[in-house]
Amino acid sequence: GAVVSQHPSWVICKSGTSVKIECRSLDFQATTMFWYRQFPKQSLMLMATSNEGSKATYEQGVEKDKFLINHASLTLSTLTVTSAHPEDSSFYICSVGGGGWGRPDEQFFGPGTRLTVL
Amino acid sequence: GENVEQHPSTLSVQEGDSAVIKCTYSDSASNYFPWYKQELGKGPQLIIDIRSNVGEKKDQRIAVTLNKTAKHFSLHITETQPEDSAVYFCAATFNNAGNMLTFGGGTRLMVKP
């Protein structure tokens, strides 16, 4: 499977500031990356699908102006949480898919980023 | 859209016993069913998956079964070990949805030594 990294692994910020999270596909070129959010003791909720070179597709209820996604290369997608508030505190996880290895429906996940907004 | 339900939400077993986690899905067009293991503070790790043209798949102590007619699939872990303790998520996807995964609610498995 694909090897995915995220940076940072955790971040603490003040309310009103912006935070950028990076997701990297280390061993293959990912045309599609996904961003999920996971609150404590809950399941993963898809926020958006990120396609290289085009605009991200956001799920219903996810504010695209608040959660900015950039997928400028085949190995890097970034999620920027703008004007973060305490309710944005969560575990953010990216995954890579798109089947560069011949199985388009498989997804491999990064280690996640713990965001805490004070 | 797709809806995936997972049971039980928590499961406690004695080391060496078997554990079974069940999921049901709503969309008959779903054709790919992965299972993920998530340890505390980490991302989900794919442990096994099954496609709609197969009824059962096994990998050492882990097996998955699929009943397309009833629209349910199950994860079976035999000879459980303490290191199997984690949260397990089932998921379903179908090609027409851009390969997006819909996750079940998760099962917290605790294996007592």
Coordinates of N, CA and C in Angstrom, one line a residue:
Chain A
G1 N 0.8 -1.2 0.0 CA 0.0 0.0 0.0 C 0.8 1.3 0.0
A2 N 0.2 2.4 -0.1 CA 0.9 3.7 -0.2 C 1.3 4.1 1.2
V3 N 2.4 4.8 1.2 CA 2.9 5.4 2.5 C 2.6 6.9 2.5
V4 N 1.9 7.3 3.6 CA 1.4 8.7 3.7 C 1.9 9.3 4.9
S5 N 2.3 10.5 4.8 CA 2.8 11.3 6.0 C 2.0 12.5 6.2
Q6 N 1.9 13.0 7.4 CA 1.2 14.3 7.7 C 2.1 15.1 8.6
H7 N 2.0 16.4 8.4 CA 2.8 17.3 9.2 C 2.0 18.6 9.5
P8 N 1.9 19.0 10.7 CA 2.5 18.4 11.9 C 1.6 17.3 12.5
S9 N 2.2 16.6 13.4 CA 1.4 15.5 14.0 C 0.4 16.1 15.1
W10 N 0.8 17.2 15.6 CA -0.1 17.9 16.5 C 0.2 19.4 16.5
V11 N -0.8 20.2 16.8 CA -0.7 21.6 16.8 C -1.7 22.2 17.7
I12 N -1.2 23.2 18.5 CA -2.0 24.0 19.4 C -2.0 25.4 18.9
C13 N -3.1 26.0 18.7 CA -3.2 27.4 18.2 C -4.2 28.2 19.0
K14 N -4.1 29.5 18.9 CA -5.1 30.4 19.5 C -6.3 30.6 18.6
S15 N -7.4 30.9 19.2 CA -8.6 31.1 18.4 C -8.4 32.3 17.5
G16 N -8.9 32.2 16.3 CA -8.8 33.2 15.3 C -7.6 33.1 14.4
T17 N -6.6 32.2 14.7 CA -5.5 32.0 13.8 C -5.8 31.0 12.8
S18 N -4.9 30.9 11.8 CA -5.0 29.8 10.8 C -3.9 28.8 10.9
V19 N -4.2 27.6 10.6 CA -3.3 26.4 10.7 C -3.3 25.7 9.4
K20 N -2.1 25.3 8.9 CA -1.9 24.5 7.7 C -1.5 23.1 8.1
I21 N -2.1 22.2 7.5 CA -1.7 20.8 7.7 C -1.3 20.2 6.3
E22 N -0.2 19.5 6.3 CA 0.3 18.9 5.0 C 0.1 17.4 5.0
C23 N -0.2 16.9 3.8 CA -0.4 15.5 3.6 C 0.5 15.1 2.4
R24 N 1.4 14.2 2.6 CA 2.3 13.8 1.5 C 2.2 12.3 1.2
S25 N 2.1 12.0 -0.1 CA 2.2 10.7 -0.5 C 3.7 10.4 -0.8
L26 N 4.3 9.5 -0.1 CA 5.8 9.3 -0.1 C 6.3 8.4 -1.2
D27 N 5.4 7.5 -1.7 CA 6.0 6.5 -2.6 C 5.2 6.3 -3.9
F28 N 4.2 7.2 -4.1 CA 3.6 7.2 -5.5 C 2.9 8.5 -5.7
Q29 N 2.5 8.7 -6.9 CA 1.9 10.0 -7.3 C 0.4 9.8 -7.1
A30 N -0.2 10.6 -6.2 CA -1.6 10.5 -5.9 C -2.4 11.6 -6.6
T31 N -3.3 11.1 -7.5 CA -4.1 12.0 -8.2 C -5.3 12.5 -7.3
T32 N -5.6 11.6 -6.3 CA -6.7 11.9 -5.4 C -6.3 11.8 -4.0
M33 N -6.6 12.8 -3.2 CA -6.4 12.7 -1.7 C -7.7 13.1 -1.1
F34 N -8.0 12.5 0.1 CA -9.2 12.8 0.9 C -8.8 13.3 2.2
W35 N -9.7 14.2 2.7 CA -9.5 14.8 4.0 C -10.7 14.4 4.9
Y36 N -10.3 13.9 6.1 CA -11.4 13.5 7.0 C -11.2 14.2 8.4
R37 N -12.2 14.3 9.1 CA -12.2 14.8 10.5 C -12.8 13.8 11.4
Q38 N -12.1 13.6 12.6 CA -12.6 12.6 13.5 C -12.6 13.3 14.9
F39 N -13.8 13.4 15.5 CA -14.0 13.8 16.8 C -13.8 12.6 17.8
P40 N -13.5 12.9 19.1 CA -13.2 11.8 20.0 C -14.3 10.8 20.1
K41 N -13.8 9.6 20.0 CA -14.7 8.4 20.1 C -15.8 8.4 19.0
Q42 N -15.5 9.0 17.9 CA -16.4 9.0 16.8 C -15.7 8.4 15.5
S43 N -16.5 8.3 14.5 CA -16.0 7.7 13.3 C -15.4 8.8 12.4
L44 N -14.8 8.4 11.3 CA -14.2 9.4 10.4 C -15.3 10.0 9.5
M45 N -15.3 11.3 9.3 CA -16.2 12.0 8.5 C -15.5 12.6 7.3
L46 N -15.9 12.3 6.1 CA -15.2 12.9 5.0 C -15.5 14.4 4.9
M47 N -14.5 15.2 4.8 CA -14.7 16.6 4.6 C -14.6 17.0 3.1
A48 N -13.7 16.5 2.4 CA -13.5 16.9 1.0 C -12.6 15.9 0.3
T49 N -12.8 15.9 -1.0 CA -12.0 15.2 -2.0 C -11.1 16.1 -2.7
S50 N -9.8 15.9 -2.7 CA -8.8 16.8 -3.3 C -8.3 16.1 -4.6
N51 N -8.4 16.8 -5.7 CA -7.9 16.2 -6.9 C -6.7 17.1 -7.4
E52 N -5.6 16.6 -7.8 CA -4.5 17.3 -8.2 C -4.8 18.2 -9.4
G53 N -4.5 19.5 -9.2 CA -4.7 20.4 -10.3 C -6.1 21.0 -10.5
S54 N -7.0 20.6 -9.6 CA -8.4 21.1 -9.7 C -8.9 21.5 -8.4
K55 N -10.1 22.1 -8.3 CA -10.7 22.5 -7.0 C -11.1 21.3 -6.3
A56 N -11.1 21.4 -5.0 CA -11.5 20.3 -4.1 C -13.1 20.2 -4.1
T57 N -13.6 19.0 -3.9 CA -15.0 18.8 -3.8 C -15.3 18.6 -2.3
Y58 N -16.2 19.5 -1.8 CA -16.5 19.5 -0.3 C -17.8 18.8 -0.1
E59 N -17.8 18.1 1.1 CA -19.0 17.4 1.5 C -20.0 18.4 2.0
Q60 N -21.3 18.1 2.0 CA -22.3 18.9 2.5 C -22.1 19.3 4.0
G61 N -22.2 20.6 4.3 CA -22.0 21.1 5.6 C -20.6 21.5 5.9
V62 N -19.6 21.3 5.0 CA -18.2 21.7 5.3 C -18.0 23.0 4.5
E63 N -17.6 24.0 5.3 CA -17.4 25.3 4.7 C -16.1 25.4 3.9
K64 N -16.2 25.6 2.6 CA -15.0 25.6 1.8 C -14.1 26.8 2.0
D65 N -14.7 27.9 2.5 CA -13.9 29.1 2.8 C -13.2 29.0 4.1
K66 N -13.6 28.1 4.9 CA -13.0 27.9 6.2 C -11.9 26.8 6.1
F67 N -12.2 25.8 5.4 CA -11.2 24.7 5.2 C -10.7 24.7 3.8
L68 N -9.6 25.4 3.6 CA -9.0 25.6 2.3 C -8.1 24.4 1.9
I69 N -8.3 23.8 0.8 CA -7.6 22.7 0.4 C -6.8 23.0 -0.9
N70 N -5.6 22.7 -1.0 CA -4.7 22.9 -2.1 C -4.0 21.6 -2.5
H71 N -4.2 21.1 -3.7 CA -3.5 19.9 -4.1 C -2.7 20.2 -5.3
A72 N -1.6 20.9 -5.1 CA -0.8 21.5 -6.2 C 0.1 20.5 -6.9
S73 N 0.4 19.4 -6.2 CA 1.3 18.4 -6.9 C 0.7 17.0 -6.6
L74 N 1.3 16.0 -7.2 CA 0.9 14.7 -7.1 C 1.3 14.0 -5.8
T75 N 2.1 14.7 -5.0 CA 2.6 14.2 -3.8 C 2.2 15.0 -2.5
L76 N 1.5 16.1 -2.7 CA 1.3 17.0 -1.6 C -0.1 17.6 -1.7
S77 N -0.9 17.5 -0.6 CA -2.1 18.2 -0.5 C -2.1 18.9 0.9
T78 N -2.6 20.2 0.9 CA -2.6 20.9 2.2 C -4.1 21.3 2.6
L79 N -4.3 21.3 3.9 CA -5.6 21.7 4.4 C -5.3 22.9 5.4
T80 N -5.9 24.0 5.1 CA -5.7 25.2 6.0 C -7.0 25.5 6.7
V81 N -6.9 25.4 8.0 CA -8.1 25.8 8.8 C -8.0 27.3 9.1
T82 N -8.8 28.1 8.5 CA -8.8 29.5 8.7 C -9.6 30.0 9.8
S83 N -9.1 31.0 10.5 CA -9.8 31.6 11.7 C -10.4 30.5 12.6
A84 N -9.5 29.7 13.1 CA -9.8 28.5 13.8 C -10.5 28.9 15.1
H85 N -11.5 28.0 15.5 CA -12.2 28.2 16.8 C -12.2 26.9 17.6
P86 N -12.4 27.0 18.9 CA -12.3 25.7 19.7 C -13.1 24.6 19.1
E87 N -14.3 24.9 18.5 CA -15.1 23.8 17.9 C -14.4 23.1 16.7
D88 N -13.3 23.7 16.2 CA -12.6 23.1 15.1 C -11.5 22.1 15.6
S89 N -11.4 22.0 16.9 CA -10.4 21.1 17.5 C -10.9 19.7 17.2
S90 N -10.0 18.9 16.6 CA -10.3 17.6 16.2 C -9.1 16.9 15.7
F91 N -9.2 15.7 15.2 CA -8.2 14.9 14.6 C -8.4 14.9 13.1
Y92 N -7.5 15.4 12.4 CA -7.6 15.6 10.9 C -6.7 14.5 10.3
I93 N -7.3 13.7 9.4 CA -6.6 12.6 8.7 C -6.8 12.7 7.2
C94 N -5.7 12.5 6.5 CA -5.8 12.5 5.1 C -5.6 11.1 4.6
S95 N -6.0 10.8 3.4 CA -5.8 9.5 2.8 C -5.5 9.7 1.3
V96 N -4.8 8.8 0.7 CA -4.5 8.8 -0.7 C -5.3 7.7 -1.4
G97 N -5.7 8.0 -2.6 CA -6.5 7.0 -3.3 C -6.2 7.2 -4.8
G98 N -7.1 6.7 -5.6 CA -7.0 7.0 -7.0 C -6.4 5.9 -7.8
G99 N -5.8 4.9 -7.1 CA -5.4 3.7 -7.7 C -4.2 3.7 -8.6
G100 N -3.2 4.5 -8.2 CA -2.0 4.5 -8.9 C -1.3 3.1 -8.9
W101 N -1.8 2.2 -8.0 CA -1.3 0.9 -8.0 C -2.3 -0.1 -8.6
G102 N -3.3 0.4 -9.3 CA -4.2 -0.5 -10.1 C -5.5 -0.8 -9.4
R103 N -5.7 -0.3 -8.1 CA -7.0 -0.6 -7.4 C -7.5 0.8 -7.0
P104 N -8.4 1.4 -7.8 CA -8.8 2.8 -7.6 C -9.6 3.0 -6.3
D105 N -10.2 2.0 -5.8 CA -11.1 2.2 -4.6 C -10.3 2.1 -3.3
E106 N -9.1 1.7 -3.3 CA -8.4 1.5 -2.0 C -7.9 2.9 -1.5
Q107 N -7.9 3.1 -0.2 CA -7.4 4.3 0.4 C -6.4 3.9 1.5
F108 N -5.3 4.7 1.6 CA -4.4 4.5 2.6 C -4.2 5.8 3.4
F109 N -4.2 5.7 4.7 CA -4.3 6.9 5.5 C -3.0 7.3 6.1
G110 N -3.0 8.6 6.3 CA -1.8 9.2 7.1 C -2.0 9.0 8.6
P111 N -1.0 9.4 9.3 CA -1.1 9.2 10.8 C -2.0 10.2 11.5
G112 N -2.5 11.2 10.8 CA -3.4 12.2 11.5 C -2.7 13.3 12.1
T113 N -3.4 14.4 12.3 CA -2.9 15.6 12.9 C -3.9 16.1 14.0
R114 N -3.5 16.2 15.2 CA -4.3 16.6 16.3 C -4.3 18.1 16.4
L115 N -5.4 18.7 16.2 CA -5.5 20.2 16.3 C -6.3 20.6 17.5
T116 N -5.7 21.4 18.3 CA -6.3 21.9 19.5 C -6.3 23.5 19.4
V117 N -7.5 24.0 19.5 CA -7.7 25.5 19.4 C -8.1 26.0 20.7
L118 N -7.3 26.9 21.3 CA -7.5 27.4 22.6 C -8.4 28.7 22.6
Chain B
G1 N -27.6 8.5 -0.4 CA -26.2 8.1 -0.3 C -26.1 6.8 0.5
E2 N -24.8 6.4 0.6 CA -24.5 5.1 1.4 C -24.6 5.3 2.9
N3 N -25.1 4.3 3.6 CA -25.2 4.3 5.0 C -24.6 3.0 5.5
V4 N -23.7 3.1 6.4 CA -23.1 1.9 7.0 C -23.3 1.8 8.5
E5 N -23.9 0.7 9.0 CA -24.1 0.6 10.4 C -23.2 -0.6 10.9
Q6 N -22.6 -0.4 12.1 CA -21.6 -1.3 12.6 C -22.0 -1.7 14.0
H7 N -21.9 -3.0 14.3 CA -22.2 -3.5 15.7 C -21.2 -4.6 16.1
P8 N -20.9 -4.7 17.3 CA -21.3 -3.8 18.4 C -20.4 -2.6 18.5
S9 N -20.7 -1.7 19.3 CA -19.9 -0.5 19.5 C -18.7 -0.8 20.4
T10 N -18.8 -1.7 21.3 CA -17.7 -2.1 22.1 C -17.8 -3.7 22.2
L11 N -16.6 -4.3 22.3 CA -16.5 -5.7 22.4 C -15.3 -6.1 23.3
S12 N -15.6 -6.8 24.3 CA -14.6 -7.3 25.2 C -14.5 -8.8 25.2
V13 N -13.3 -9.3 24.9 CA -13.1 -10.8 24.8 C -11.8 -11.1 25.6
Q14 N -11.8 -12.4 25.9 CA -10.6 -12.9 26.6 C -9.6 -13.3 25.6
E15 N -8.3 -13.1 25.9 CA -7.3 -13.5 25.0 C -7.4 -15.0 24.6
G16 N -7.3 -15.2 23.2 CA -7.5 -16.5 22.7 C -8.8 -16.8 22.1
D17 N -9.8 -16.0 22.6 CA -11.2 -16.1 22.0 C -11.3 -15.5 20.7
S18 N -12.4 -15.7 20.0 CA -12.7 -15.1 18.7 C -13.5 -13.8 18.9
A19 N -13.4 -12.9 18.0 CA -14.2 -11.7 18.0 C -14.8 -11.5 16.6
V20 N -16.1 -11.1 16.6 CA -16.8 -10.9 15.4 C -17.5 -9.5 15.4
I21 N -17.2 -8.8 14.3 CA -17.8 -7.4 14.2 C -18.6 -7.4 12.9
K22 N -19.9 -6.9 13.0 CA -20.8 -7.0 11.8 C -21.1 -5.6 11.3
C23 N -21.3 -5.5 10.0 CA -21.7 -4.2 9.4 C -22.8 -4.5 8.3
T24 N -23.7 -3.5 8.2 CA -24.7 -3.6 7.2 C -24.5 -2.3 6.3
Y25 N -24.9 -2.4 5.1 CA -24.8 -1.2 4.2 C -26.1 -1.1 3.5
S26 N -26.3 0.1 3.0 CA -27.6 0.4 2.4 C -27.7 0.3 0.9
D27 N -26.5 0.6 0.2 CA -26.5 0.8 -1.2 C -26.1 -0.6 -1.9
S28 N -27.0 -1.2 -2.6 CA -26.7 -2.4 -3.3 C -25.6 -2.3 -4.3
A29 N -25.3 -1.1 -4.8 CA -24.3 -0.9 -5.8 C -22.9 -0.9 -5.1
S30 N -22.8 -0.9 -3.8 CA -21.5 -1.0 -3.2 C -20.7 -2.2 -3.6
N31 N -19.4 -2.1 -3.9 CA -18.7 -3.2 -4.4 C -17.3 -3.4 -3.7
Y32 N -17.0 -2.6 -2.7 CA -15.7 -2.7 -2.1 C -15.9 -2.4 -0.6
F33 N -15.3 -3.4 0.2 CA -15.6 -3.3 1.6 C -14.3 -3.5 2.4
P34 N -13.7 -2.4 2.8 CA -12.4 -2.6 3.6 C -12.7 -2.5 5.1
W35 N -11.8 -3.1 5.8 CA -11.8 -3.0 7.3 C -10.5 -2.3 7.7
Y36 N -10.6 -1.4 8.7 CA -9.5 -0.6 9.2 C -9.3 -0.8 10.7
K37 N -8.1 -0.8 11.1 CA -7.8 -0.9 12.6 C -7.2 0.5 12.9
Q38 N -7.7 1.1 14.0 CA -7.1 2.4 14.4 C -6.7 2.3 15.9
E39 N -5.4 2.5 16.1 CA -4.9 2.5 17.4 C -5.0 4.0 17.9
L40 N -4.9 4.1 19.2 CA -5.1 5.5 19.8 C -4.1 6.5 19.3
G41 N -4.6 7.6 18.8 CA -3.8 8.6 18.3 C -3.1 8.4 17.0
K42 N -3.6 7.4 16.2 CA -3.0 7.1 14.9 C -4.0 7.1 13.9
G43 N -3.6 7.0 12.6 CA -4.5 6.9 11.5 C -5.0 5.5 11.3
P44 N -6.1 5.3 10.6 CA -6.6 3.9 10.3 C -5.6 3.2 9.4
Q45 N -5.5 1.9 9.7 CA -4.6 1.0 8.9 C -5.5 -0.1 8.3
L46 N -5.4 -0.2 7.0 CA -6.1 -1.2 6.3 C -5.6 -2.6 6.7
I47 N -6.6 -3.5 7.2 CA -6.2 -4.8 7.6 C -6.7 -5.9 6.7
I48 N -7.8 -5.7 6.0 CA -8.3 -6.7 5.1 C -9.4 -6.0 4.3
D49 N -9.7 -6.5 3.1 CA -10.8 -5.9 2.3 C -11.4 -7.1 1.5
I50 N -12.6 -6.8 1.0 CA -13.3 -7.8 0.2 C -14.0 -7.1 -0.9
R51 N -14.2 -7.7 -2.0 CA -14.9 -7.1 -3.1 C -16.2 -7.9 -3.4
S52 N -17.1 -7.3 -4.1 CA -18.4 -7.9 -4.2 C -18.5 -9.2 -5.0
N53 N -17.4 -9.5 -5.7 CA -17.4 -10.8 -6.4 C -16.9 -12.0 -5.6
V54 N -16.6 -11.7 -4.3 CA -16.1 -12.7 -3.4 C -16.9 -12.8 -2.2
G55 N -17.1 -14.0 -1.7 CA -17.9 -14.2 -0.5 C -17.1 -14.2 0.8
E56 N -15.8 -14.6 0.7 CA -15.0 -14.8 1.9 C -13.6 -14.6 1.6
K57 N -12.8 -14.0 2.5 CA -11.4 -13.8 2.3 C -10.7 -13.9 3.7
K58 N -9.6 -14.6 3.7 CA -8.9 -14.9 4.9 C -7.4 -14.5 4.8
D59 N -6.9 -13.9 5.9 CA -5.5 -13.6 6.0 C -5.0 -13.9 7.4
Q60 N -4.5 -15.1 7.6 CA -4.0 -15.5 8.9 C -5.1 -15.6 9.9
R61 N -5.1 -14.8 10.9 CA -6.1 -14.8 12.0 C -7.3 -14.0 11.6
I62 N -7.3 -13.3 10.5 CA -8.4 -12.4 10.2 C -9.1 -12.9 9.0
A63 N -10.4 -12.8 9.0 CA -11.2 -13.2 7.9 C -12.4 -12.2 7.7
V64 N -12.9 -12.0 6.5 CA -14.0 -11.2 6.3 C -15.0 -12.0 5.4
T65 N -16.3 -11.9 5.7 CA -17.3 -12.6 4.9 C -18.3 -11.5 4.4
L66 N -18.8 -11.8 3.2 CA -19.8 -10.8 2.6 C -21.0 -11.5 2.2
N67 N -22.2 -11.0 2.5 CA -23.4 -11.5 2.1 C -24.1 -10.4 1.3
K68 N -24.0 -10.5 -0.1 CA -24.5 -9.4 -0.9 C -26.0 -9.3 -0.8
T69 N -26.7 -10.4 -0.7 CA -28.1 -10.5 -0.7 C -28.7 -9.7 0.5
A70 N -28.1 -10.0 1.6 CA -28.5 -9.4 2.9 C -27.8 -8.0 3.1
K71 N -26.9 -7.7 2.3 CA -26.1 -6.4 2.4 C -25.4 -6.3 3.8
H72 N -24.7 -7.4 4.1 CA -23.9 -7.3 5.3 C -22.6 -8.0 5.2
F73 N -21.6 -7.5 5.9 CA -20.3 -8.1 5.9 C -19.7 -8.1 7.3
S74 N -18.9 -9.1 7.6 CA -18.4 -9.3 9.0 C -16.9 -9.5 9.0
L75 N -16.3 -9.0 10.1 CA -14.9 -9.2 10.4 C -14.8 -10.3 11.5
H76 N -13.9 -11.3 11.2 CA -13.7 -12.3 12.2 C -12.2 -12.3 12.6
I77 N -12.0 -12.2 13.9 CA -10.6 -12.3 14.4 C -10.5 -13.6 15.3
T78 N -9.7 -14.5 15.0 CA -9.5 -15.7 15.8 C -8.3 -15.6 16.6
E79 N -8.2 -16.4 17.7 CA -7.1 -16.4 18.6 C -6.6 -15.0 19.0
T80 N -7.5 -14.2 19.5 CA -7.2 -12.8 19.7 C -6.1 -12.6 20.7
Q81 N -5.3 -11.5 20.5 CA -4.2 -11.2 21.3 C -4.3 -9.8 21.9
P82 N -3.7 -9.5 23.0 CA -3.8 -8.1 23.5 C -3.5 -7.0 22.5
E83 N -2.6 -7.3 21.6 CA -2.3 -6.3 20.6 C -3.4 -6.1 19.6
D84 N -4.4 -6.9 19.6 CA -5.5 -6.7 18.7 C -6.4 -5.6 19.2
S85 N -6.2 -5.2 20.5 CA -7.1 -4.2 21.1 C -6.9 -2.9 20.3
A86 N -8.0 -2.3 19.8 CA -8.0 -1.1 19.0 C -9.5 -0.8 18.7
V87 N -9.6 0.2 17.9 CA -11.0 0.5 17.3 C -11.0 0.0 15.8
Y88 N -12.0 -0.7 15.5 CA -12.1 -1.3 14.1 C -13.2 -0.6 13.4
F89 N -13.0 -0.2 12.2 CA -14.0 0.5 11.3 C -14.2 -0.4 10.1
C90 N -15.5 -0.6 9.7 CA -15.8 -1.1 8.4 C -16.1 0.1 7.5
A91 N -16.1 -0.1 6.2 CA -16.4 0.9 5.3 C -16.9 0.3 4.0
A92 N -17.6 1.1 3.2 CA -18.1 0.6 1.9 C -17.9 1.7 0.9
T93 N -17.8 1.3 -0.3 CA -17.6 2.3 -1.3 C -18.2 1.7 -2.6
F94 N -18.5 2.6 -3.6 CA -18.9 2.1 -4.9 C -18.4 3.1 -5.9
N95 N -18.1 2.6 -7.1 CA -17.3 3.4 -8.0 C -18.0 4.7 -8.4
N96 N -19.4 4.6 -8.5 CA -20.1 5.8 -9.0 C -20.0 7.0 -8.0
A97 N -19.5 6.8 -6.8 CA -19.3 7.9 -5.8 C -17.9 8.4 -5.8
G98 N -17.2 8.2 -6.9 CA -15.8 8.7 -6.9 C -14.9 7.9 -5.9
N99 N -15.2 6.7 -5.7 CA -14.5 5.9 -4.7 C -14.4 6.4 -3.3
M100 N -15.4 7.2 -2.9 CA -15.4 7.7 -1.6 C -15.9 6.6 -0.6
L101 N -15.2 6.5 0.5 CA -15.6 5.6 1.6 C -16.6 6.1 2.5
T102 N -17.6 5.3 2.9 CA -18.5 5.6 4.0 C -18.2 4.7 5.1
F103 N -17.9 5.2 6.3 CA -17.5 4.4 7.4 C -18.6 4.0 8.4
G104 N -18.5 2.9 9.0 CA -19.3 2.5 10.1 C -18.9 3.3 11.3
G105 N -19.7 3.2 12.4 CA -19.4 3.9 13.6 C -18.2 3.5 14.4
G106 N -17.7 2.3 14.1 CA -16.5 1.8 14.8 C -16.9 0.9 16.0
T107 N -15.9 -0.1 16.2 CA -16.1 -1.0 17.3 C -14.8 -1.0 18.2
R108 N -14.9 -0.7 19.4 CA -13.8 -0.7 20.3 C -13.6 -2.1 20.8
L109 N -12.5 -2.8 20.4 CA -12.3 -4.1 20.8 C -11.2 -4.1 21.9
M110 N -11.6 -4.8 23.0 CA -10.6 -4.9 24.1 C -10.4 -6.4 24.4
V111 N -9.1 -6.8 24.3 CA -8.7 -8.2 24.5 C -8.0 -8.2 25.8
K112 N -8.7 -9.0 26.7 CA -8.1 -9.1 28.1 C -7.2 -10.2 28.2
P113 N -6.0 -10.0 28.8 CA -5.0 -11.0 28.9 C -5.3 -12.0 30.0

